PDB file of C-alpha atoms in Angstrom:
ATOM      1  CA  MET A 196      10.585  -4.727 -15.613  1.00  0.00           C
ATOM      2  CA  GLU A 197       9.287  -1.820 -12.957  1.00  0.00           C
ATOM      3  CA  PHE A 198      11.240  -2.581  -9.394  1.00  0.00           C
ATOM      4  CA  TYR A 199       9.734   1.112  -6.635  1.00  0.00           C
ATOM      5  CA  ALA A 200      11.335   2.031  -3.263  1.00  0.00           C
ATOM      6  CA  THR A 201       8.560   3.293  -1.235  1.00  0.00           C
ATOM      7  CA  LEU A 202      10.293   6.950  -0.502  1.00  0.00           C
ATOM      8  CA  GLY A 203      10.872   7.453   3.454  1.00  0.00           C
ATOM      9  CA  ASP A 204      13.032   8.880   5.880  1.00  0.00           C
ATOM     10  CA  PRO A 205      16.463   5.583   4.505  1.00  0.00           C
ATOM     11  CA  CYS A 206      15.518   7.191   1.521  1.00  0.00           C
ATOM     12  CA  ALA A 207      16.160  10.866   1.807  1.00  0.00           C
ATOM     13  CA  LYS A 208      19.738  10.865   1.808  1.00  0.00           C
ATOM     14  CA  ARG A 209      21.310  11.467  -2.253  1.00  0.00           C
ATOM     15  CA  ASP A 210      23.812   8.673  -1.493  1.00  0.00           C
ATOM     16  CA  ILE A 211      21.564   6.025  -1.123  1.00  0.00           C
ATOM     17  CA  LEU A 212      18.900   6.822  -3.764  1.00  0.00           C
ATOM     18  CA  ASP A 213      22.252   7.210  -6.680  1.00  0.00           C
ATOM     19  CA  GLN A 214      22.351   3.590  -4.900  1.00  0.00           C
ATOM     20  CA  LEU A 215      19.206   2.226  -5.441  1.00  0.00           C
ATOM     21  CA  PHE A 216      19.329   3.456  -9.650  1.00  0.00           C
ATOM     22  CA  GLN A 217      22.113   1.997  -9.865  1.00  0.00           C
ATOM     23  CA  THR A 218      21.625  -1.463  -8.039  1.00  0.00           C
ATOM     24  CA  GLY A 219      18.222  -1.180 -10.627  1.00  0.00           C
ATOM     25  CA  MET A 220      15.233   0.626  -8.961  1.00  0.00           C
ATOM     26  CA  THR A 221      12.696   2.536 -11.866  1.00  0.00           C
ATOM     27  CA  GLY A 222      10.489   4.472  -9.513  1.00  0.00           C
ATOM     28  CA  ALA A 223       9.530   5.153  -5.952  1.00  0.00           C
ATOM     29  CA  ARG A 224       6.495   5.133  -4.547  1.00  0.00           C
ATOM     30  CA  LEU A 225       4.997   8.362  -1.882  1.00  0.00           C
ATOM     31  CA  ASN A 226       2.876   7.403   0.574  1.00  0.00           C
ATOM     32  CA  MET A 227       0.679   9.956   0.957  1.00  0.00           C
ATOM     33  CA  SER A 228      -1.159   7.775   4.434  1.00  0.00           C
ATOM     34  CA  HIS A 229       1.825  10.068   6.252  1.00  0.00           C
ATOM     35  CA  THR A 230       2.244  13.250   4.465  1.00  0.00           C
ATOM     36  CA  SER A 231       1.964  14.884   2.048  1.00  0.00           C
ATOM     37  CA  LEU A 232       3.452  16.217  -2.407  1.00  0.00           C
ATOM     38  CA  SER A 233       3.699  19.878  -0.694  1.00  0.00           C
ATOM     39  CA  GLN A 234       6.648  17.882   2.306  1.00  0.00           C
ATOM     40  CA  CYS A 235       7.185  16.013   0.098  1.00  0.00           C
ATOM     41  CA  ALA A 236       9.062  19.162  -1.955  1.00  0.00           C
ATOM     42  CA  PRO A 237      12.748  18.935  -1.080  1.00  0.00           C
ATOM     43  CA  LEU A 238      12.699  15.474  -1.280  1.00  0.00           C
ATOM     44  CA  LEU A 239      12.059  14.983  -4.525  1.00  0.00           C
ATOM     45  CA  GLU A 240      13.279  19.040  -5.802  1.00  0.00           C
ATOM     46  CA  GLU A 241      16.621  18.479  -4.447  1.00  0.00           C
ATOM     47  CA  LEU A 242      16.921  14.446  -4.157  1.00  0.00           C
ATOM     48  CA  TYR A 243      14.675  12.742  -5.950  1.00  0.00           C
ATOM     49  CA  TRP A 244      14.925  13.835  -9.772  1.00  0.00           C
ATOM     50  CA  PRO A 245      18.946  14.578  -8.728  1.00  0.00           C
ATOM     51  CA  ALA A 246      19.611  11.386  -8.789  1.00  0.00           C
ATOM     52  CA  ALA A 247      17.518   9.999 -11.506  1.00  0.00           C
ATOM     53  CA  ARG A 248      18.357  12.008 -14.114  1.00  0.00           C
ATOM     54  CA  LYS A 249      22.297  11.205 -12.477  1.00  0.00           C
ATOM     55  CA  ALA A 250      22.191   7.936 -12.797  1.00  0.00           C
ATOM     56  CA  GLY A 251      20.244   8.288 -16.759  1.00  0.00           C
ATOM     57  CA  CYS A 252      16.730   6.847 -15.332  1.00  0.00           C
ATOM     58  CA  GLN A 253      14.876   9.782 -17.815  1.00  0.00           C
ATOM     59  CA  GLY A 254      11.986   7.620 -17.464  1.00  0.00           C
ATOM     60  CA  ALA A 255      11.856   7.263 -13.685  1.00  0.00           C
ATOM     61  CA  HIS A 256       8.327   7.204 -12.399  1.00  0.00           C
ATOM     62  CA  LEU A 257       7.198   8.726  -9.750  1.00  0.00           C
ATOM     63  CA  ILE A 258       3.973   7.086  -7.814  1.00  0.00           C
ATOM     64  CA  LEU A 259       1.691   8.943  -5.953  1.00  0.00           C
ATOM     65  CA  ASP A 260      -0.493   6.453  -3.123  1.00  0.00           C
ATOM     66  CA  LEU A 261      -3.486   8.452  -2.114  1.00  0.00           C
ATOM     67  CA  GLN A 262      -4.872   8.129   1.123  1.00  0.00           C
ATOM     68  CA  GLY A 263      -7.806   7.397  -1.069  1.00  0.00           C
ATOM     69  CA  PRO A 264     -10.907   5.118   1.279  1.00  0.00           C
ATOM     70  CA  GLU A 265      -8.427   3.970   3.996  1.00  0.00           C
ATOM     71  CA  LEU A 266      -9.241   4.077   7.550  1.00  0.00           C
ATOM     72  CA  ARG A 267      -6.685   5.013   9.837  1.00  0.00           C
ATOM     73  CA  VAL A 268      -6.111   4.619  13.454  1.00  0.00           C
ATOM     74  CA  GLY A 269      -5.931   8.770  14.620  1.00  0.00           C
ATOM     75  CA  GLU A 270      -2.943  11.089  16.082  1.00  0.00           C
ATOM     76  CA  LEU A 271      -2.049   9.521  19.167  1.00  0.00           C
ATOM     77  CA  SER A 272       0.211  11.458  21.926  1.00  0.00           C
ATOM     78  CA  ARG A 273       2.520   8.396  22.539  1.00  0.00           C
ATOM     79  CA  PRO A 274       2.543   4.607  21.277  1.00  0.00           C
ATOM     80  CA  ILE A 275      -0.277   2.599  23.630  1.00  0.00           C
ATOM     81  CA  PRO A 276       0.881  -1.153  24.485  1.00  0.00           C
ATOM     82  CA  LEU A 277      -2.064  -3.610  24.362  1.00  0.00           C
ATOM     83  CA  ARG A 278      -1.868  -6.031  26.049  1.00  0.00           C
ATOM     84  CA  GLU A 279      -3.787  -9.676  25.378  1.00  0.00           C
ATOM     85  CA  GLY A 280      -6.919 -10.239  27.500  1.00  0.00           C
ATOM     86  CA  ALA A 281      -7.571  -5.870  28.437  1.00  0.00           C
ATOM     87  CA  ASP A 282      -9.934  -4.084  27.311  1.00  0.00           C
ATOM     88  CA  ILE A 283      -9.690  -1.136  25.424  1.00  0.00           C
ATOM     89  CA  LEU A 284     -11.865   1.756  24.724  1.00  0.00           C
ATOM     90  CA  LEU A 285     -11.825   2.981  20.495  1.00  0.00           C
ATOM     91  CA  GLY A 286     -13.356   7.171  20.268  1.00  0.00           C
ATOM     92  CA  ASP A 287     -14.841   9.502  22.759  1.00  0.00           C
ATOM     93  CA  GLY A 288     -12.494   9.340  25.384  1.00  0.00           C
ATOM     94  CA  GLY A 289     -10.017   6.706  24.327  1.00  0.00           C
ATOM     95  CA  ILE A 290      -7.775   5.697  20.814  1.00  0.00           C
ATOM     96  CA  PRO A 291      -9.356   8.369  18.001  1.00  0.00           C
ATOM     97  CA  ILE A 292     -10.696   6.441  15.537  1.00  0.00           C
ATOM     98  CA  PRO A 293     -12.661   7.796  11.761  1.00  0.00           C
ATOM     99  CA  GLN A 294     -16.518   7.776  12.995  1.00  0.00           C
ATOM    100  CA  VAL A 295     -17.391   5.967  10.500  1.00  0.00           C
ATOM    101  CA  ILE A 296     -16.467   2.945  12.393  1.00  0.00           C
ATOM    102  CA  LEU A 297     -18.969   3.485  16.136  1.00  0.00           C
ATOM    103  CA  GLN A 298     -21.401   4.095  13.641  1.00  0.00           C
ATOM    104  CA  THR A 299     -21.476   0.701  11.716  1.00  0.00           C
ATOM    105  CA  ALA A 300     -19.471  -2.456  14.879  1.00  0.00           C
ATOM    106  CA  LYS A 301     -21.158  -4.312  15.787  1.00  0.00           C
ATOM    107  CA  ARG A 302     -20.766  -6.450  19.434  1.00  0.00           C
ATOM    108  CA  GLY A 303     -19.023  -9.328  18.222  1.00  0.00           C
ATOM    109  CA  GLN A 304     -16.464  -7.723  14.410  1.00  0.00           C
ATOM    110  CA  GLN A 305     -13.400  -8.425  14.599  1.00  0.00           C
ATOM    111  CA  ILE A 306     -10.970  -5.140  14.059  1.00  0.00           C
ATOM    112  CA  SER A 307      -7.491  -5.577  12.323  1.00  0.00           C
ATOM    113  CA  ILE A 308      -4.955  -3.143  12.879  1.00  0.00           C
ATOM    114  CA  ASP A 309      -1.329  -2.692  11.668  1.00  0.00           C
ATOM    115  CA  ASP A 310      -2.050  -5.397   8.576  1.00  0.00           C
ATOM    116  CA  GLY A 311      -3.098  -7.365  11.477  1.00  0.00           C
ATOM    117  CA  ALA A 312      -0.456  -6.946  13.636  1.00  0.00           C
ATOM    118  CA  LEU A 313      -3.039  -5.917  16.180  1.00  0.00           C
ATOM    119  CA  LEU A 314      -6.405  -7.075  17.184  1.00  0.00           C
ATOM    120  CA  LEU A 315      -9.150  -6.437  18.926  1.00  0.00           C
ATOM    121  CA  GLU A 316     -12.395  -6.984  19.893  1.00  0.00           C
ATOM    122  CA  VAL A 317     -15.985  -5.266  19.769  1.00  0.00           C
ATOM    123  CA  ARG A 318     -17.782  -5.801  23.167  1.00  0.00           C
ATOM    124  CA  ARG A 319     -20.244  -2.921  23.432  1.00  0.00           C
ATOM    125  CA  THR A 320     -20.979  -0.251  21.109  1.00  0.00           C
ATOM    126  CA  SER A 321     -22.850   3.014  21.547  1.00  0.00           C
ATOM    127  CA  PRO A 322     -22.140   6.390  18.670  1.00  0.00           C
ATOM    128  CA  THR A 323     -19.603   7.696  20.161  1.00  0.00           C
ATOM    129  CA  VAL A 324     -16.869   4.634  21.948  1.00  0.00           C
ATOM    130  CA  LEU A 325     -16.906   1.417  21.525  1.00  0.00           C
ATOM    131  CA  LEU A 326     -15.273  -1.102  24.332  1.00  0.00           C
ATOM    132  CA  CYS A 327     -13.100  -3.652  22.842  1.00  0.00           C
ATOM    133  CA  ARG A 328     -10.813  -6.811  24.109  1.00  0.00           C
ATOM    134  CA  VAL A 329      -7.821  -7.061  22.521  1.00  0.00           C
ATOM    135  CA  LEU A 330      -7.440 -10.187  21.442  1.00  0.00           C
ATOM    136  CA  GLN A 331      -3.564  -9.323  19.694  1.00  0.00           C
ATOM    137  CA  GLY A 332      -1.476  -7.539  21.996  1.00  0.00           C
ATOM    138  CA  GLY A 333       1.256  -5.403  21.191  1.00  0.00           C
ATOM    139  CA  THR A 334       2.004  -1.562  20.665  1.00  0.00           C
ATOM    140  CA  LEU A 335      -0.002   0.822  18.911  1.00  0.00           C
ATOM    141  CA  LEU A 336       1.237   3.396  16.982  1.00  0.00           C
ATOM    142  CA  SER A 337      -0.458   6.932  15.249  1.00  0.00           C
ATOM    143  CA  LYS A 338      -1.865   6.237  11.826  1.00  0.00           C
ATOM    144  CA  LYS A 339      -1.735   2.867  11.507  1.00  0.00           C
ATOM    145  CA  SER A 340      -3.929   1.306   9.151  1.00  0.00           C
ATOM    146  CA  LEU A 341      -8.012   0.216  10.408  1.00  0.00           C
ATOM    147  CA  SER A 342     -10.070  -2.524   9.225  1.00  0.00           C
ATOM    148  CA  LEU A 343     -13.472  -3.156  10.242  1.00  0.00           C
ATOM    149  CA  LEU A 344     -13.512  -7.291   9.853  1.00  0.00           C
ATOM    150  CA  GLY A 345     -16.510  -8.073   7.709  1.00  0.00           C
ATOM    151  CA  SER A 346     -18.110  -5.088   7.184  1.00  0.00           C
ATOM    152  CA  ASP A 347     -17.861  -2.711   3.838  1.00  0.00           C
ATOM    153  CA  VAL A 348     -17.270   0.653   5.700  1.00  0.00           C
ATOM    154  CA  ASP A 349     -18.825   3.553   3.260  1.00  0.00           C
ATOM    155  CA  THR A 350     -16.421   6.196   2.748  1.00  0.00           C
ATOM    156  CA  PRO A 351     -15.297   8.381   0.221  1.00  0.00           C
ATOM    157  CA  THR A 352     -13.600   7.200  -3.565  1.00  0.00           C
ATOM    158  CA  LEU A 353     -11.471  10.682  -2.883  1.00  0.00           C
ATOM    159  CA  THR A 354      -9.794  12.542   0.268  1.00  0.00           C
ATOM    160  CA  PRO A 355      -9.496  16.395   0.316  1.00  0.00           C
ATOM    161  CA  ALA A 356      -6.630  15.676   0.846  1.00  0.00           C
ATOM    162  CA  ASP A 357      -6.137  13.800  -2.143  1.00  0.00           C
ATOM    163  CA  LEU A 358      -7.156  16.761  -4.754  1.00  0.00           C
ATOM    164  CA  GLU A 359      -5.343  18.600  -2.714  1.00  0.00           C
ATOM    165  CA  ASN A 360      -2.102  16.030  -3.900  1.00  0.00           C
ATOM    166  CA  LEU A 361      -3.538  15.935  -7.216  1.00  0.00           C
ATOM    167  CA  ALA A 362      -3.788  19.491  -7.758  1.00  0.00           C
ATOM    168  CA  GLN A 363       0.549  19.418  -6.790  1.00  0.00           C
ATOM    169  CA  ALA A 364       1.182  16.535  -8.690  1.00  0.00           C
ATOM    170  CA  ALA A 365       1.811  17.583 -11.808  1.00  0.00           C
ATOM    171  CA  ARG A 366       4.717  20.137 -10.081  1.00  0.00           C
ATOM    172  CA  PHE A 367       6.050  17.484  -9.121  1.00  0.00           C
ATOM    173  CA  GLY A 368       6.652  14.983 -11.634  1.00  0.00           C
ATOM    174  CA  VAL A 369       3.910  12.196 -10.288  1.00  0.00           C
ATOM    175  CA  THR A 370       3.152   9.686 -13.838  1.00  0.00           C
ATOM    176  CA  HIS A 371       1.574   7.245 -12.126  1.00  0.00           C
ATOM    177  CA  ILE A 372      -1.369   7.117  -9.030  1.00  0.00           C
ATOM    178  CA  LEU A 373      -1.931   4.221  -7.168  1.00  0.00           C
ATOM    179  CA  GLN A 374      -5.245   3.935  -5.863  1.00  0.00           C
ATOM    180  CA  PRO A 375      -5.863   2.440  -2.906  1.00  0.00           C
ATOM    181  CA  PHE A 376      -8.825  -0.106  -1.655  1.00  0.00           C
ATOM    182  CA  VAL A 377     -10.703   0.849  -5.340  1.00  0.00           C
ATOM    183  CA  ARG A 378     -13.992  -1.171  -5.153  1.00  0.00           C
ATOM    184  CA  ASN A 379     -15.308  -1.444  -8.724  1.00  0.00           C
ATOM    185  CA  ARG A 380     -14.898   0.302 -12.005  1.00  0.00           C
ATOM    186  CA  ARG A 381     -16.843   3.570 -10.863  1.00  0.00           C
ATOM    187  CA  ASP A 382     -13.814   4.349  -8.042  1.00  0.00           C
ATOM    188  CA  VAL A 383     -10.931   4.277 -11.723  1.00  0.00           C
ATOM    189  CA  GLU A 384     -13.338   6.606 -13.366  1.00  0.00           C
ATOM    190  CA  ILE A 385     -13.786   9.398 -10.492  1.00  0.00           C
ATOM    191  CA  LEU A 386     -10.594   9.265 -10.460  1.00  0.00           C
ATOM    192  CA  ARG A 387     -10.367  10.003 -13.960  1.00  0.00           C
ATOM    193  CA  GLU A 388     -12.230  12.520 -13.955  1.00  0.00           C
ATOM    194  CA  ASN A 389     -10.677  14.623 -11.768  1.00  0.00           C
ATOM    195  CA  LEU A 390      -6.830  13.671 -13.394  1.00  0.00           C
ATOM    196  CA  ALA A 391      -8.422  15.126 -16.743  1.00  0.00           C
ATOM    197  CA  ARG A 392      -9.996  18.116 -14.538  1.00  0.00           C
ATOM    198  CA  LEU A 393      -6.201  18.565 -13.859  1.00  0.00           C
ATOM    199  CA  GLY A 394      -4.750  17.836 -17.600  1.00  0.00           C
ATOM    200  CA  LEU A 395      -3.350  15.193 -16.230  1.00  0.00           C
ATOM    201  CA  SER A 396      -5.363  12.330 -18.496  1.00  0.00           C
ATOM    202  CA  GLN A 397      -2.264  10.749 -19.037  1.00  0.00           C
ATOM    203  CA  VAL A 398      -0.663  10.009 -15.811  1.00  0.00           C
ATOM    204  CA  GLN A 399      -0.984   5.895 -15.149  1.00  0.00           C
ATOM    205  CA  VAL A 400      -3.907   4.879 -13.077  1.00  0.00           C
ATOM    206  CA  MET A 401      -2.920   2.567 -10.864  1.00  0.00           C
ATOM    207  CA  ALA A 402      -6.181   0.275  -9.481  1.00  0.00           C
ATOM    208  CA  LYS A 403      -4.996  -0.966  -5.834  1.00  0.00           C
ATOM    209  CA  ILE A 404      -7.025  -4.721  -4.643  1.00  0.00           C
ATOM    210  CA  GLU A 405      -6.932  -5.350  -0.924  1.00  0.00           C
ATOM    211  CA  ASN A 406     -10.733  -6.352   0.005  1.00  0.00           C
ATOM    212  CA  GLN A 407     -13.371  -8.327  -1.485  1.00  0.00           C
ATOM    213  CA  GLN A 408     -15.255  -5.333  -3.431  1.00  0.00           C
ATOM    214  CA  GLY A 409     -12.334  -4.834  -4.977  1.00  0.00           C
ATOM    215  CA  TYR A 410     -11.836  -8.108  -6.408  1.00  0.00           C
ATOM    216  CA  HIS A 411     -15.254  -9.312  -6.777  1.00  0.00           C
ATOM    217  CA  HIS A 412     -15.172  -6.342  -9.244  1.00  0.00           C
ATOM    218  CA  LEU A 413     -12.423  -7.689 -11.473  1.00  0.00           C
ATOM    219  CA  ASP A 414     -13.517  -7.788 -14.040  1.00  0.00           C
ATOM    220  CA  GLU A 415     -14.515  -4.215 -14.444  1.00  0.00           C
ATOM    221  CA  ILE A 416     -12.375  -2.095 -12.390  1.00  0.00           C
ATOM    222  CA  MET A 417      -9.318  -4.015 -15.391  1.00  0.00           C
ATOM    223  CA  GLU A 418     -11.748  -2.228 -18.237  1.00  0.00           C
ATOM    224  CA  GLU A 419     -10.966   1.069 -16.970  1.00  0.00           C
ATOM    225  CA  ALA A 420      -7.723   0.830 -14.990  1.00  0.00           C
ATOM    226  CA  ASP A 421      -4.171   1.128 -17.161  1.00  0.00           C
ATOM    227  CA  GLN A 422      -2.403  -0.793 -14.312  1.00  0.00           C
ATOM    228  CA  ILE A 423      -3.861  -3.272 -10.951  1.00  0.00           C
ATOM    229  CA  CYS A 424      -1.800  -3.739  -8.113  1.00  0.00           C
ATOM    230  CA  ILE A 425      -2.236  -6.618  -6.087  1.00  0.00           C
ATOM    231  CA  ALA A 426      -1.677  -5.119  -2.448  1.00  0.00           C
ATOM    232  CA  ARG A 427      -1.286  -8.600  -0.535  1.00  0.00           C
ATOM    233  CA  GLY A 428      -1.269  -5.896   2.296  1.00  0.00           C
ATOM    234  CA  ASP A 429      -4.904  -4.673   3.159  1.00  0.00           C
ATOM    235  CA  LEU A 430      -6.174  -7.529   1.092  1.00  0.00           C
ATOM    236  CA  GLY A 431      -5.170 -10.388   3.243  1.00  0.00           C
ATOM    237  CA  ASN A 432      -6.722  -8.602   6.770  1.00  0.00           C
ATOM    238  CA  SER A 433     -10.003  -8.900   4.286  1.00  0.00           C
ATOM    239  CA  ILE A 434      -9.918 -12.508   4.164  1.00  0.00           C
ATOM    240  CA  PRO A 435      -8.427 -15.056   6.312  1.00  0.00           C
ATOM    241  CA  LEU A 436      -4.764 -14.955   5.503  1.00  0.00           C
ATOM    242  CA  TRP A 437      -4.870 -19.161   4.129  1.00  0.00           C
ATOM    243  CA  LYS A 438      -6.793 -18.348   1.162  1.00  0.00           C
ATOM    244  CA  LEU A 439      -4.739 -14.804   0.086  1.00  0.00           C
ATOM    245  CA  PRO A 440      -2.090 -17.267  -1.733  1.00  0.00           C
ATOM    246  CA  ALA A 441      -4.860 -18.890  -4.090  1.00  0.00           C
ATOM    247  CA  ILE A 442      -6.764 -15.121  -4.571  1.00  0.00           C
ATOM    248  CA  GLN A 443      -3.126 -14.009  -5.447  1.00  0.00           C
ATOM    249  CA  LYS A 444      -3.180 -16.268  -8.801  1.00  0.00           C
ATOM    250  CA  ASP A 445      -6.865 -16.078  -9.581  1.00  0.00           C
ATOM    251  CA  VAL A 446      -5.934 -12.640  -9.726  1.00  0.00           C
ATOM    252  CA  ALA A 447      -2.022 -12.460 -11.678  1.00  0.00           C
ATOM    253  CA  ARG A 448      -4.426 -15.310 -13.695  1.00  0.00           C
ATOM    254  CA  ARG A 449      -7.261 -12.987 -15.242  1.00  0.00           C
ATOM    255  CA  CYS A 450      -4.744  -9.912 -15.910  1.00  0.00           C
ATOM    256  CA  ARG A 451      -2.566 -12.217 -18.044  1.00  0.00           C
ATOM    257  CA  GLU A 452      -5.204 -13.527 -19.812  1.00  0.00           C
ATOM    258  CA  ALA A 453      -6.390 -10.133 -20.354  1.00  0.00           C
ATOM    259  CA  LYS A 454      -3.163  -8.493 -20.884  1.00  0.00           C
ATOM    260  CA  LYS A 455      -3.336  -5.907 -18.152  1.00  0.00           C
ATOM    261  CA  PRO A 456      -0.244  -5.155 -16.584  1.00  0.00           C
ATOM    262  CA  PHE A 457      -0.130  -6.089 -12.963  1.00  0.00           C
ATOM    263  CA  CYS A 458       2.395  -4.740 -10.011  1.00  0.00           C
ATOM    264  CA  LEU A 459       3.266  -7.187  -6.185  1.00  0.00           C
ATOM    265  CA  VAL A 460       3.864  -6.427  -3.358  1.00  0.00           C
ATOM    266  CA  THR A 461       3.342  -6.072   0.375  1.00  0.00           C
ATOM    267  CA  GLN A 462       6.152  -8.373   2.341  1.00  0.00           C
ATOM    268  CA  LEU A 463       7.982  -9.035  -0.587  1.00  0.00           C
ATOM    269  CA  LEU A 464      10.968  -8.788   2.030  1.00  0.00           C
ATOM    270  CA  TRP A 465       9.687  -8.109   4.577  1.00  0.00           C
ATOM    271  CA  SER A 466      12.734  -9.345   6.814  1.00  0.00           C
ATOM    272  CA  MET A 467      14.890  -6.586   5.907  1.00  0.00           C
ATOM    273  CA  GLU A 468      14.007  -3.867   7.732  1.00  0.00           C
ATOM    274  CA  GLN A 469      15.932  -5.628  10.451  1.00  0.00           C
ATOM    275  CA  ARG A 470      17.845  -7.862   8.837  1.00  0.00           C
ATOM    276  CA  PRO A 471      20.213  -7.403   5.610  1.00  0.00           C
ATOM    277  CA  VAL A 472      20.264 -11.143   3.990  1.00  0.00           C
ATOM    278  CA  PRO A 473      16.326 -11.785   3.404  1.00  0.00           C
ATOM    279  CA  THR A 474      15.287 -15.831   3.596  1.00  0.00           C
ATOM    280  CA  ARG A 475      14.872 -18.253   1.375  1.00  0.00           C
ATOM    281  CA  ALA A 476      11.085 -18.191   1.716  1.00  0.00           C
ATOM    282  CA  GLU A 477      10.669 -14.502   0.532  1.00  0.00           C
ATOM    283  CA  VAL A 478      12.894 -14.725  -2.387  1.00  0.00           C
ATOM    284  CA  CYS A 479      10.638 -17.658  -3.362  1.00  0.00           C
ATOM    285  CA  ASP A 480       8.450 -15.612  -3.461  1.00  0.00           C
ATOM    286  CA  ILE A 481       9.654 -12.773  -5.756  1.00  0.00           C
ATOM    287  CA  TYR A 482      10.443 -15.264  -8.041  1.00  0.00           C
ATOM    288  CA  ASN A 483       7.177 -16.947  -8.609  1.00  0.00           C
ATOM    289  CA  GLY A 484       5.260 -13.706  -8.335  1.00  0.00           C
ATOM    290  CA  VAL A 485       7.234 -12.720 -11.747  1.00  0.00           C
ATOM    291  CA  LEU A 486       7.058 -16.252 -13.107  1.00  0.00           C
ATOM    292  CA  ASP A 487       2.730 -15.794 -12.259  1.00  0.00           C
ATOM    293  CA  GLY A 488       4.048 -12.505 -14.526  1.00  0.00           C
ATOM    294  CA  ALA A 489       3.534  -9.112 -12.498  1.00  0.00           C
ATOM    295  CA  CYS A 490       5.627  -6.700 -14.412  1.00  0.00           C
ATOM    296  CA  ALA A 491       6.311  -4.231 -11.741  1.00  0.00           C
ATOM    297  CA  LEU A 492       7.829  -5.295  -7.772  1.00  0.00           C
ATOM    298  CA  MET A 493       7.608  -2.354  -5.431  1.00  0.00           C
ATOM    299  CA  LEU A 494       8.967  -2.464  -2.002  1.00  0.00           C
ATOM    300  CA  THR A 495       6.718  -0.435   1.290  1.00  0.00           C
ATOM    301  CA  GLY A 496       8.918  -1.055   4.582  1.00  0.00           C
ATOM    302  CA  GLU A 497      11.875  -2.055   3.700  1.00  0.00           C
ATOM    303  CA  THR A 498      13.127   1.397   1.882  1.00  0.00           C
ATOM    304  CA  ALA A 499      10.558   3.222   3.018  1.00  0.00           C
ATOM    305  CA  ALA A 500      11.278   2.401   7.199  1.00  0.00           C
ATOM    306  CA  GLY A 501      13.929  -0.521   6.953  1.00  0.00           C
ATOM    307  CA  LYS A 502      17.861  -0.507   7.763  1.00  0.00           C
ATOM    308  CA  TRP A 503      19.016  -2.399   4.713  1.00  0.00           C
ATOM    309  CA  PRO A 504      17.208  -0.342   1.721  1.00  0.00           C
ATOM    310  CA  VAL A 505      20.118  -0.681  -1.135  1.00  0.00           C
ATOM    311  CA  GLN A 506      20.700  -4.261  -0.182  1.00  0.00           C
ATOM    312  CA  ALA A 507      16.471  -4.631  -0.609  1.00  0.00           C
ATOM    313  CA  MET A 508      16.847  -3.583  -3.660  1.00  0.00           C
ATOM    314  CA  GLY A 509      19.656  -5.619  -4.410  1.00  0.00           C
ATOM    315  CA  TYR A 510      17.649  -8.910  -3.798  1.00  0.00           C
ATOM    316  CA  LEU A 511      14.841  -7.940  -5.488  1.00  0.00           C
ATOM    317  CA  VAL A 512      16.460  -6.554  -8.677  1.00  0.00           C
ATOM    318  CA  ARG A 513      18.269  -9.576  -8.614  1.00  0.00           C
ATOM    319  CA  THR A 514      15.580 -12.889  -8.081  1.00  0.00           C
ATOM    320  CA  ALA A 515      13.618 -10.737 -10.674  1.00  0.00           C
ATOM    321  CA  ASN A 516      15.986 -11.150 -12.564  1.00  0.00           C
ATOM    322  CA  GLU A 517      16.822 -14.445 -12.246  1.00  0.00           C
ATOM    323  CA  ALA A 518      12.930 -15.276 -12.964  1.00  0.00           C
ATOM    324  CA  LEU A 519      13.063 -13.515 -15.687  1.00  0.00           C
ATOM    325  CA  LYS A 520      16.102 -15.454 -17.412  1.00  0.00           C
ATOM    326  CA  ALA A 521      13.669 -18.917 -16.903  1.00  0.00           C
ATOM    327  CA  ILE A 522      10.578 -17.158 -18.451  1.00  0.00           C
TER     328      ILE A 522
END
């Protein structure tokens, strides 16, 4: 069983990384949506890999989570409060968003931001700006995920930043690529072609299933990827949330039948970003995920931004091990 943490400020300390490995962590994820491999050099070379060696974890994984075709809000000068019922502008003169959203959005469509924490409805469109009504408010921060509900937005498989990070992967000991928003077999083939060109054919490809396109093409994606990642954050944005459990169960079942390893990620211990003890529902979720056949579990905000990263890893490992005993 693999146990992954997402690296962030709380983990950028040698003693915390030592404790995470001692607690049972077997690898870590780097989210390239907010940084680059070159910027992470001190964290990896001076902290992560020395901590892995000290723990005797010679086979520790380093997972590079690419940007891929994910859509995000642009850079903001300050956090922006969005009040429910208010109108806001996206695009020129307002909140910066990708051009492809301006080109695709239609009146009446909804825009989900920050894994569904914020919800907007498009009232008027133009080639340069969208007028939107806030349906579900909160505070908007830079670089938060963005999804145009009900539309398959045409974006490239790999961004220029992805190609730059892949070129640095061997230097930093990357063992796995977490490929976001995989839509079909061709997306994985494009990644493999680039890995082969860089002499990285041995790197494992973990295909994220986090939209309806990926779910509908799961069988062909399983044939091409080394591992499937059930990424419940954006997957839960692309469908009514109450349908998510059935899809998770279906993907897990099909992976088991195809003998394809799969990883479970997103909000496994979300409450532990702020609390030292998880909810009963969270530990039951982890337990059931292992019973369903997950070979890996991944923490995200719990370790990347949370107050209790070591405690979160402890609950993850101990709960999963209880499930393994039952199996």
